[in-house]
Coordinates of N, CA, C and O and ligand atoms in Angstrom, one line a residue:
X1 N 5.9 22.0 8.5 CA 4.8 21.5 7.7 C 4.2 20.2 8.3 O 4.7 19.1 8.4
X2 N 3.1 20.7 8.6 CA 2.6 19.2 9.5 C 1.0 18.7 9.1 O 0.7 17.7 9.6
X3 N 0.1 19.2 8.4 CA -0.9 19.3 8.1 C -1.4 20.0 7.0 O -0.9 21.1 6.7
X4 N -2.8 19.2 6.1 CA -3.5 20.0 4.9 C -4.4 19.6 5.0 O -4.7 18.4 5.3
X5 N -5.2 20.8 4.8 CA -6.4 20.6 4.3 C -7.2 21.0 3.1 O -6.8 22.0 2.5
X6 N -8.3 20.2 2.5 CA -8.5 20.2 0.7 C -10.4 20.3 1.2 O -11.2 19.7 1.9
X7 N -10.3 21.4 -0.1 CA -11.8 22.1 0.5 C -12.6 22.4 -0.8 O -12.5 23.5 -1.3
X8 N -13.2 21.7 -1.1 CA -14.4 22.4 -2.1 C -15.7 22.8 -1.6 O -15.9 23.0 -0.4
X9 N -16.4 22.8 -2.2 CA -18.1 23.5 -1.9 C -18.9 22.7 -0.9 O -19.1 23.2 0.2
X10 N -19.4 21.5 -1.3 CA -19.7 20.5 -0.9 C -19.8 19.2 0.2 O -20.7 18.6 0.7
X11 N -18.0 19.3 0.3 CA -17.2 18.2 0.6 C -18.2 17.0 0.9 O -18.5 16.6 2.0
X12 N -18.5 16.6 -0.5 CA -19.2 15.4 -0.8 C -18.1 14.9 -2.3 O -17.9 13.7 -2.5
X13 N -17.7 15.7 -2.8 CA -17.7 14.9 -4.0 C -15.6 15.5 -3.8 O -14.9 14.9 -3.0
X14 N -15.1 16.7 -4.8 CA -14.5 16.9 -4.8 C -13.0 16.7 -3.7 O -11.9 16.2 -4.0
X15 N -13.6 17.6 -2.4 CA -12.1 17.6 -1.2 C -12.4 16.3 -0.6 O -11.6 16.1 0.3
X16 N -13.1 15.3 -0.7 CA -13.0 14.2 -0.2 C -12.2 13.0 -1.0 O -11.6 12.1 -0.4
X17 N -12.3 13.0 -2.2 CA -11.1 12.2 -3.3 C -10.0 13.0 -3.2 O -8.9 12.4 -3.2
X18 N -9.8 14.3 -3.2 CA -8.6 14.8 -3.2 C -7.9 14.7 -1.4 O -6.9 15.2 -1.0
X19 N -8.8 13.8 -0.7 CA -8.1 14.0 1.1 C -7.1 12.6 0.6 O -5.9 12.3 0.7
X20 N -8.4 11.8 0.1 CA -7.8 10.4 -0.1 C -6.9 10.2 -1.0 O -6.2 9.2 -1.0
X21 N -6.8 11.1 -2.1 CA -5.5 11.0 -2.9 C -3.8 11.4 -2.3 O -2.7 11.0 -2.5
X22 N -4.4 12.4 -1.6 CA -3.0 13.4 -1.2 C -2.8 12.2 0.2 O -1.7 12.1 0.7
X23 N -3.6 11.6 0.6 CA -3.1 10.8 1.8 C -2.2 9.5 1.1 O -1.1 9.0 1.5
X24 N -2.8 9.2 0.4 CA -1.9 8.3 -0.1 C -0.9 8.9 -1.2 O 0.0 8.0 -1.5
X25 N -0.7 10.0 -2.0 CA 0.8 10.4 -2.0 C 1.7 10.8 -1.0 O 2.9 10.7 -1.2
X26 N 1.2 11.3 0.2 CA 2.0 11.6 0.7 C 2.8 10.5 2.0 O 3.6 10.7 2.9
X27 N 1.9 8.8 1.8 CA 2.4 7.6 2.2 C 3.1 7.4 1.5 O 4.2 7.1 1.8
X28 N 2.8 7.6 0.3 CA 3.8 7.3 -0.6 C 5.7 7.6 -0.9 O 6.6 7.0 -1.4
X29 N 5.3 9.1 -0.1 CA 6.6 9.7 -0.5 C 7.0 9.4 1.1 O 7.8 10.3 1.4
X30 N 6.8 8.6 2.0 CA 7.1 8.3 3.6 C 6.8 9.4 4.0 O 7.6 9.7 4.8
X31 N 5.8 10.6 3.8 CA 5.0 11.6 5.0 C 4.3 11.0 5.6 O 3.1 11.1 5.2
X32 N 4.4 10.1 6.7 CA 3.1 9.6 7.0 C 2.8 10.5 8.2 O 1.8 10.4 9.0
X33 N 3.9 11.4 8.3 CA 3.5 12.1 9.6 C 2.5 13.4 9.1 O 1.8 13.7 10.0
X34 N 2.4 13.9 8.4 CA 1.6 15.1 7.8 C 0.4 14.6 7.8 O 0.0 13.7 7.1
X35 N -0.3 15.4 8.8 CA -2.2 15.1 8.6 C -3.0 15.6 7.5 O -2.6 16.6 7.0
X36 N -4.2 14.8 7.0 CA -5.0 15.6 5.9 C -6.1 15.5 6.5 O -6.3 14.7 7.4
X37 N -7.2 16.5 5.8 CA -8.3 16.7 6.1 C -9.3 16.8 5.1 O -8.9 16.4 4.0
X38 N -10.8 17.3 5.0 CA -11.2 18.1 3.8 C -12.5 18.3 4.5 O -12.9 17.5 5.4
X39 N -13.0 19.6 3.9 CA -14.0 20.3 4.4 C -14.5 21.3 3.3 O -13.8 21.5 2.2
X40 N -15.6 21.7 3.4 CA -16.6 22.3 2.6 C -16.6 23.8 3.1 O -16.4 24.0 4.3
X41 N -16.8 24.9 2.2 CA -17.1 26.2 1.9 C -18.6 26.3 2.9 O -18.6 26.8 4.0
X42 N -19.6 25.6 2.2 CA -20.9 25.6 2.5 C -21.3 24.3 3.7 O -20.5 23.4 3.9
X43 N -22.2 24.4 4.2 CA -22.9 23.4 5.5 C -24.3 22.9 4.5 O -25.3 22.9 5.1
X44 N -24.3 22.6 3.5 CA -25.5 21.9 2.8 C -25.4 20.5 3.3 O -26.4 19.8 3.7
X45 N -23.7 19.8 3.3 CA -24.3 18.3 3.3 C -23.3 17.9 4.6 O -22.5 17.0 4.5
X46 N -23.4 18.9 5.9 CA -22.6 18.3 6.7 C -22.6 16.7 7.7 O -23.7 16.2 7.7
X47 N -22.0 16.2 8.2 CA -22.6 15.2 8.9 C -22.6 13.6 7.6 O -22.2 12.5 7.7
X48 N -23.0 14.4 6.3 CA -23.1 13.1 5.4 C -22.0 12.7 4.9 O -20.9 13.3 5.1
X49 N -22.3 11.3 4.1 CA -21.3 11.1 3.7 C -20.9 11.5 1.8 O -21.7 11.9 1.0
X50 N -19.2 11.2 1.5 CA -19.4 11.2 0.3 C -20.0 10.7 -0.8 O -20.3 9.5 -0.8
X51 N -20.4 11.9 -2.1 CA -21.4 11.2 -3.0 C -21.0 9.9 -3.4 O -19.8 9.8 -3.5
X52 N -21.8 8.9 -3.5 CA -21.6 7.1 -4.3 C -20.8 7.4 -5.2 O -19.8 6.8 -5.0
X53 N -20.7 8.1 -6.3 CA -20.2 8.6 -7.7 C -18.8 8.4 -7.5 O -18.2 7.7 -8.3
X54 N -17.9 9.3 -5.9 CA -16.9 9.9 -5.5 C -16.8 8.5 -5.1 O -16.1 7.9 -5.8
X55 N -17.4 7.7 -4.1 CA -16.6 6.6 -3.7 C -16.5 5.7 -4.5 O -15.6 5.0 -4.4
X56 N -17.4 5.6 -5.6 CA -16.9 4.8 -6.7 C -15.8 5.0 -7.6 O -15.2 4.0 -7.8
X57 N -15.5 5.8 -8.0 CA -14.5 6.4 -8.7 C -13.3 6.6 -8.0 O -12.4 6.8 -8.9
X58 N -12.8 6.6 -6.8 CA -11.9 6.8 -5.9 C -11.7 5.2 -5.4 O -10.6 4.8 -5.2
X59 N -13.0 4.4 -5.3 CA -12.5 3.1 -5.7 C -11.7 2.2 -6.5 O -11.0 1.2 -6.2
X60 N -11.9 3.0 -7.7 CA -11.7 2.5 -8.8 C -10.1 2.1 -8.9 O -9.6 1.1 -9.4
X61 N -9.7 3.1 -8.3 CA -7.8 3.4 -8.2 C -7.5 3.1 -6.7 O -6.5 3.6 -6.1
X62 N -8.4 2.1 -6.0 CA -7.8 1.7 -4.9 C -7.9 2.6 -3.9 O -6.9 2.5 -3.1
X63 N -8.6 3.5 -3.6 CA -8.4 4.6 -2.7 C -10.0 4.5 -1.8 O -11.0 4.3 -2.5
X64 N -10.0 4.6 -0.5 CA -11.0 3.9 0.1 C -12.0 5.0 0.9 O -12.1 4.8 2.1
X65 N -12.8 6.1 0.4 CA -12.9 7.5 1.3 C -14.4 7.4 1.7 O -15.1 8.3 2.2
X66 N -14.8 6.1 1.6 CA -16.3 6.0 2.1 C -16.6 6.3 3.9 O -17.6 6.7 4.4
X67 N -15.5 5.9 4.7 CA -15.8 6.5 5.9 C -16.3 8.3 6.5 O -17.0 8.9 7.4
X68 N -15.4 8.6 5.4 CA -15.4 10.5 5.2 C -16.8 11.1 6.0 O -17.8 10.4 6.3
X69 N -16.9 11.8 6.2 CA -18.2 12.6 6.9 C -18.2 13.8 6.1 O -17.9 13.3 5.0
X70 N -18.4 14.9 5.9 CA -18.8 16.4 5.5 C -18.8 17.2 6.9 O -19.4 17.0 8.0
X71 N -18.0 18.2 6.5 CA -18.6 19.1 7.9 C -17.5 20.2 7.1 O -16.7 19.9 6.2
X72 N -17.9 21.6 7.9 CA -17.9 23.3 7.1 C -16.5 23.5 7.8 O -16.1 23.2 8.8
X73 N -16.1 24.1 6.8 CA -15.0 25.3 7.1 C -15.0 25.7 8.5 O -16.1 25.8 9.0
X74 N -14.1 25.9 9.2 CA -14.4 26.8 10.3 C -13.1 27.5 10.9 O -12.0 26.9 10.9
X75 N -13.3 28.9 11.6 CA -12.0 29.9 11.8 C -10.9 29.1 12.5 O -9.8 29.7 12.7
X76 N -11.1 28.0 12.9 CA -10.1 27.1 13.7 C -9.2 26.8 12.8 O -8.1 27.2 13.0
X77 N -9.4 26.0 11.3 CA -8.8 25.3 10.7 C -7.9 26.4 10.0 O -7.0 26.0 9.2
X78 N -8.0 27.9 10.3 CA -6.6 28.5 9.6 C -5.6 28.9 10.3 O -4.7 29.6 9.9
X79 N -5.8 28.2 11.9 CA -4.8 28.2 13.1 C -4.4 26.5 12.8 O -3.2 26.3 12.6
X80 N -5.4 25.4 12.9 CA -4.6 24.6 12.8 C -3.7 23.7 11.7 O -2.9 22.8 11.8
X81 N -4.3 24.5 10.7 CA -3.8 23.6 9.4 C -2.4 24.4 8.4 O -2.7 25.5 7.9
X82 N -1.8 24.2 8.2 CA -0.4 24.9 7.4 C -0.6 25.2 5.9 O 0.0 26.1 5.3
X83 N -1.4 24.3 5.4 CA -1.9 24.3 3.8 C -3.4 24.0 4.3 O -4.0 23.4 5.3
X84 N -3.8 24.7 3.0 CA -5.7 25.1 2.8 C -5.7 25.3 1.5 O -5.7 26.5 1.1
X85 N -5.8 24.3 0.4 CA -6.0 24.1 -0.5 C -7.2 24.0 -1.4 O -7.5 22.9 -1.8
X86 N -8.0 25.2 -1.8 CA -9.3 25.1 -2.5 C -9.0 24.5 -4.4 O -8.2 24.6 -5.3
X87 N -10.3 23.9 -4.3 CA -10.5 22.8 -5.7 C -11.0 24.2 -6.8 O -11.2 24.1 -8.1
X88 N -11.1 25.0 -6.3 CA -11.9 26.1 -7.5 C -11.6 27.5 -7.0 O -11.2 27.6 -5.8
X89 N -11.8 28.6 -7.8 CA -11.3 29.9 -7.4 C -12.8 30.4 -6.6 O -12.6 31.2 -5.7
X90 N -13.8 30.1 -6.8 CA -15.1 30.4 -5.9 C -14.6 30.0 -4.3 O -14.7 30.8 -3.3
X91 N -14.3 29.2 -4.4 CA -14.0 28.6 -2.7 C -12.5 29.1 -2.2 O -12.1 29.2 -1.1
X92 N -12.0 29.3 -3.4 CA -10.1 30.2 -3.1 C -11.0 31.6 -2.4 O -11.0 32.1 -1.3
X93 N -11.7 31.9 -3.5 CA -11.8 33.4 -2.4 C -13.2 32.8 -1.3 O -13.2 33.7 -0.5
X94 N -14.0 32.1 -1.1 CA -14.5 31.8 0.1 C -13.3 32.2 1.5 O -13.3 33.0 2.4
X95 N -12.3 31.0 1.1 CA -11.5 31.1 2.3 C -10.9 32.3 2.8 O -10.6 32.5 4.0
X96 N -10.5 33.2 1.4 CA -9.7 34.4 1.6 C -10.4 35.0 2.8 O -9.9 35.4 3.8
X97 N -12.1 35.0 2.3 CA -12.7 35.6 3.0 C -12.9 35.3 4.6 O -12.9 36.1 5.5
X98 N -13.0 34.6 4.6 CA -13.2 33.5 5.9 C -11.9 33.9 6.9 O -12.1 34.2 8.0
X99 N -10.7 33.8 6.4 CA -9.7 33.5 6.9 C -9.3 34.7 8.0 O -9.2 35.9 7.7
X100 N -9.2 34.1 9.2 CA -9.0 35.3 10.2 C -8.1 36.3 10.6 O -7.6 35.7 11.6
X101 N -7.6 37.3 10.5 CA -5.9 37.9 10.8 C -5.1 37.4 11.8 O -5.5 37.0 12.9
X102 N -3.9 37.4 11.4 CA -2.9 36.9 12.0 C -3.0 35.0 11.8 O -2.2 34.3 12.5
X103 N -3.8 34.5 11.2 CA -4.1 33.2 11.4 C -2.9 32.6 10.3 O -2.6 33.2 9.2
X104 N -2.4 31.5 10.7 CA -1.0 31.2 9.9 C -1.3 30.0 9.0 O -0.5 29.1 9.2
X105 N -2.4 29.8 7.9 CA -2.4 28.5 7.3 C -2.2 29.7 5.6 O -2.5 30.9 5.3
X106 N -1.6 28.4 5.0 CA -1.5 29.6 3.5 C -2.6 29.0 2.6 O -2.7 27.9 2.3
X107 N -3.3 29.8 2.3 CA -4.2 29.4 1.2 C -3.8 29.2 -0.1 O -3.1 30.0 -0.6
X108 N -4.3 28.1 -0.9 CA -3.4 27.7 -2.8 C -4.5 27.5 -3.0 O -5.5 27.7 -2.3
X109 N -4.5 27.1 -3.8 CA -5.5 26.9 -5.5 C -4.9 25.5 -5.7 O -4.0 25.4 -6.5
X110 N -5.5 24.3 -5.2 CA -5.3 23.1 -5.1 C -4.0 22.5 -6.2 O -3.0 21.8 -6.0
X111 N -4.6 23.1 -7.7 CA -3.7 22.8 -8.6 C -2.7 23.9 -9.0 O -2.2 23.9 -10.1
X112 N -2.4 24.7 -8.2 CA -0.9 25.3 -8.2 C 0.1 24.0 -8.2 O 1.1 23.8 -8.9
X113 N -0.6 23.2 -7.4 CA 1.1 21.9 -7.4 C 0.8 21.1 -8.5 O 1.7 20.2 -8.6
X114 N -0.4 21.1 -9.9 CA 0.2 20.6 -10.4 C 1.1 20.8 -11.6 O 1.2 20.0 -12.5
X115 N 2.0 22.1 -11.4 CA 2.9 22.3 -12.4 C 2.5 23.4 -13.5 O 1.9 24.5 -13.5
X116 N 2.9 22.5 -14.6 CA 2.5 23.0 -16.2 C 0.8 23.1 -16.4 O 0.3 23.7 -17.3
X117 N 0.4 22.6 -15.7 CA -1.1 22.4 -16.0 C -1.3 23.6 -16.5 O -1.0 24.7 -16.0
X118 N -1.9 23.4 -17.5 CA -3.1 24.2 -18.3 C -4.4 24.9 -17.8 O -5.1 25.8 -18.3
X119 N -4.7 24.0 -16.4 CA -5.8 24.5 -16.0 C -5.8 24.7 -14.3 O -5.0 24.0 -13.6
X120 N -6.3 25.3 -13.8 CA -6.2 25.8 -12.0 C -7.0 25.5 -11.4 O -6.8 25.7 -10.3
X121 N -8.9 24.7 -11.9 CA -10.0 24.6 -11.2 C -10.0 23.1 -11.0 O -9.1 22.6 -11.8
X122 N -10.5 22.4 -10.5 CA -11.1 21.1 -10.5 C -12.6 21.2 -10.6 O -13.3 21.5 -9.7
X123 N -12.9 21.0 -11.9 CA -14.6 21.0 -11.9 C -15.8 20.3 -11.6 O -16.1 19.1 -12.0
X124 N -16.7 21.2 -10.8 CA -17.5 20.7 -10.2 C -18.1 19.3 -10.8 O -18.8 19.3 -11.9
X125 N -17.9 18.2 -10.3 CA -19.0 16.8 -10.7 C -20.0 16.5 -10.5 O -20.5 15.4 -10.8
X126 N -20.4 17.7 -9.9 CA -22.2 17.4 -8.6 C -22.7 16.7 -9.7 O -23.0 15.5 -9.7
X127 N -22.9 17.8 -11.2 CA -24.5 18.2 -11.6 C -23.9 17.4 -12.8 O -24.5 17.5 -13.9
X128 N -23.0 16.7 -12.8 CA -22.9 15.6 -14.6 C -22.6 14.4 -14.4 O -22.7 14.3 -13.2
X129 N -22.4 13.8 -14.7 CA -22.0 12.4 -14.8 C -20.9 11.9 -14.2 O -20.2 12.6 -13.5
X130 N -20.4 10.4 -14.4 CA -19.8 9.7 -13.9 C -18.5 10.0 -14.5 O -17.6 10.1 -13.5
X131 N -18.0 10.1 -15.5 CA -17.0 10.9 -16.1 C -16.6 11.7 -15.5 O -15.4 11.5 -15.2
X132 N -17.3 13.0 -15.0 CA -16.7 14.1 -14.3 C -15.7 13.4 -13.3 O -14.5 13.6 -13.1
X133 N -16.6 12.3 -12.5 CA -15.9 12.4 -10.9 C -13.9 11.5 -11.4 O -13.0 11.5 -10.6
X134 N -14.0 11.0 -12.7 CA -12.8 10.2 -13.1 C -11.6 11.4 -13.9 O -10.4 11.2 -13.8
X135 N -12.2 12.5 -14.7 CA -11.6 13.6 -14.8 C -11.1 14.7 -13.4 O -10.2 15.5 -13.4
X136 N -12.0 14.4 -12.6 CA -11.8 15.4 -11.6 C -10.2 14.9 -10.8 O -9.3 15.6 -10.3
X137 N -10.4 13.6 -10.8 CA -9.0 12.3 -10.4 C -8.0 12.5 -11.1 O -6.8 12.5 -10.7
X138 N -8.2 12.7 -11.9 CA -6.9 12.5 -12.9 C -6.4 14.0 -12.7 O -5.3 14.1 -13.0
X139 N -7.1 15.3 -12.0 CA -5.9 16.2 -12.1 C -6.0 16.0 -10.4 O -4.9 16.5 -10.0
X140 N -6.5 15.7 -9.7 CA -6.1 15.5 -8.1 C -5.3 14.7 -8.3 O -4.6 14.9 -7.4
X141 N -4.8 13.8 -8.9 CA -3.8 12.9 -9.0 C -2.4 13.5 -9.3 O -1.5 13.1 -8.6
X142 N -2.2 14.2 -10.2 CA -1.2 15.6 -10.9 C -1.0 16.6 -9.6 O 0.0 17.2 -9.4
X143 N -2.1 16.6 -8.8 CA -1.9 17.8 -7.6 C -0.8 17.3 -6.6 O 0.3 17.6 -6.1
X144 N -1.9 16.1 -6.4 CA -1.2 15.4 -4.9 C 0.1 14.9 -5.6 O 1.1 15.1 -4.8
X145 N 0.5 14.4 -6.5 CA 2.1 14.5 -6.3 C 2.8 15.5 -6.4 O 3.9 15.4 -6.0
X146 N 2.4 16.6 -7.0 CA 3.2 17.8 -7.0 C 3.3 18.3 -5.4 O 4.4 18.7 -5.0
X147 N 2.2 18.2 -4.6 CA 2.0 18.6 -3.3 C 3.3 17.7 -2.7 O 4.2 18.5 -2.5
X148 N 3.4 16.7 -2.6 CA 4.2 15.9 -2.1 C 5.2 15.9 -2.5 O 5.7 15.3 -1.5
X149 N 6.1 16.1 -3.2 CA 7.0 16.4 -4.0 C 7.6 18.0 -3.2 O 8.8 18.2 -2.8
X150 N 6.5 18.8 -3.2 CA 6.9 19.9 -3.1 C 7.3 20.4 -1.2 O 8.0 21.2 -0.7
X151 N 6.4 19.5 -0.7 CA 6.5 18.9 0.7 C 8.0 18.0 1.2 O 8.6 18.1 2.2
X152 N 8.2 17.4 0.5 CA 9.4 16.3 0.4 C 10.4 17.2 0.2 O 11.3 17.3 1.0
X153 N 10.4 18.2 -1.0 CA 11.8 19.0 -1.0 C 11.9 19.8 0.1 O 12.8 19.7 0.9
X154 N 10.7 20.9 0.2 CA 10.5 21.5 1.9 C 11.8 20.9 3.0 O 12.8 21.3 3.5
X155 N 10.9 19.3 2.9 CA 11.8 18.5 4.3 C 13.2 18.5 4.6 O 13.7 18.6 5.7
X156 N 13.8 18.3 2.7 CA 14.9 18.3 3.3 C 16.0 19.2 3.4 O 16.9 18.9 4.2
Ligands
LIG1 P1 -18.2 19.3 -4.2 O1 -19.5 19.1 -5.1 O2 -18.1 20.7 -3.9 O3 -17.1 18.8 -5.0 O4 -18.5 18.4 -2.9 C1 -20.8 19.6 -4.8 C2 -21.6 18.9 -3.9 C3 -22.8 19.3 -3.6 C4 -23.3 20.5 -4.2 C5 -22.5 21.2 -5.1 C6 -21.2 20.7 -5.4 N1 -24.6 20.9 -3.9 O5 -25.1 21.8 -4.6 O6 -25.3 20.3 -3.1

């Protein structure tokens, strides 16, 4: 287990707070060797950076993801990455589709790690308010430690 990557539509709003959350759980739990990433389904906002909304809100809890870029999916990342973690079931099956044979990264549903949860999507923040992007945190927050957790037992 040496790498993840966290992918929504966009990667403006969503996989870019969840790169920066799972990076610092997984400092947290001493992974500092496990790389993260995040990347988008679609090439709408590549090259840019994340929405103000996202870096404000991921500020908020100390988490710093304004340097982030955007850039797409691509058939490399299911050779180099071990986890491919989609924020919504639209982009779970994007990747299904995407994903090339024989290619060895496993695809989840971001919030499989968070347990009991009640719910499996992280909902889109584009198109609502500033609220969304602090709800969308609070279950990337429930992910990335279950991720880590579940990585940590892995290790040993
Ligand atoms: P994300 O949010 O997938 O969480 O980055 C979105 C960002 C942009 C758009 C949709 C969702 N868009 O339509 O441009």
């Amino acid at each position: 287990m040496k790498s993840i990557l966290l992918v929504c539509l966009g990667n403006i709003c969503r996989s870019p707070m969840a790169q920066g959350v799972v990076r610092r759980a997984l400092d947290e739990a001493g992974l500092t060797h496990i790389t993260t990433d995040s990347a988008g389904t679609s090439g709408w906002h590549v090259g840019g950076p994340p929405d103000p909304r996202a870096v404000k809100a991921a500020l908020m809890r100390d988490i710093d993801i304004f340097a982030q870029r955007a850039r797409q999916v691509e058939a490399g990342d299911f050779h180099q990455f071990d986890i491919i973690a989609a924020m919504d079931r639209d982009n779970y099956a994007r990747l299904r589709e995407l994903q090339p044979e024989r290619s060895t990264a496993r695809v989840h549903m971001f919030l499989e790690f968070a347990g009991e949860l009640p719910v499996r999507e992280v909902p889109d923040p584009y198109y609502g308010g500033e609220d969304g992007f602090d709800h969308a945190l609070d279950l990337i927050e429930l992910a990335a430690r279950g991720l880590a957790a579940h990585i940590a037992a892995r290790a040993r």
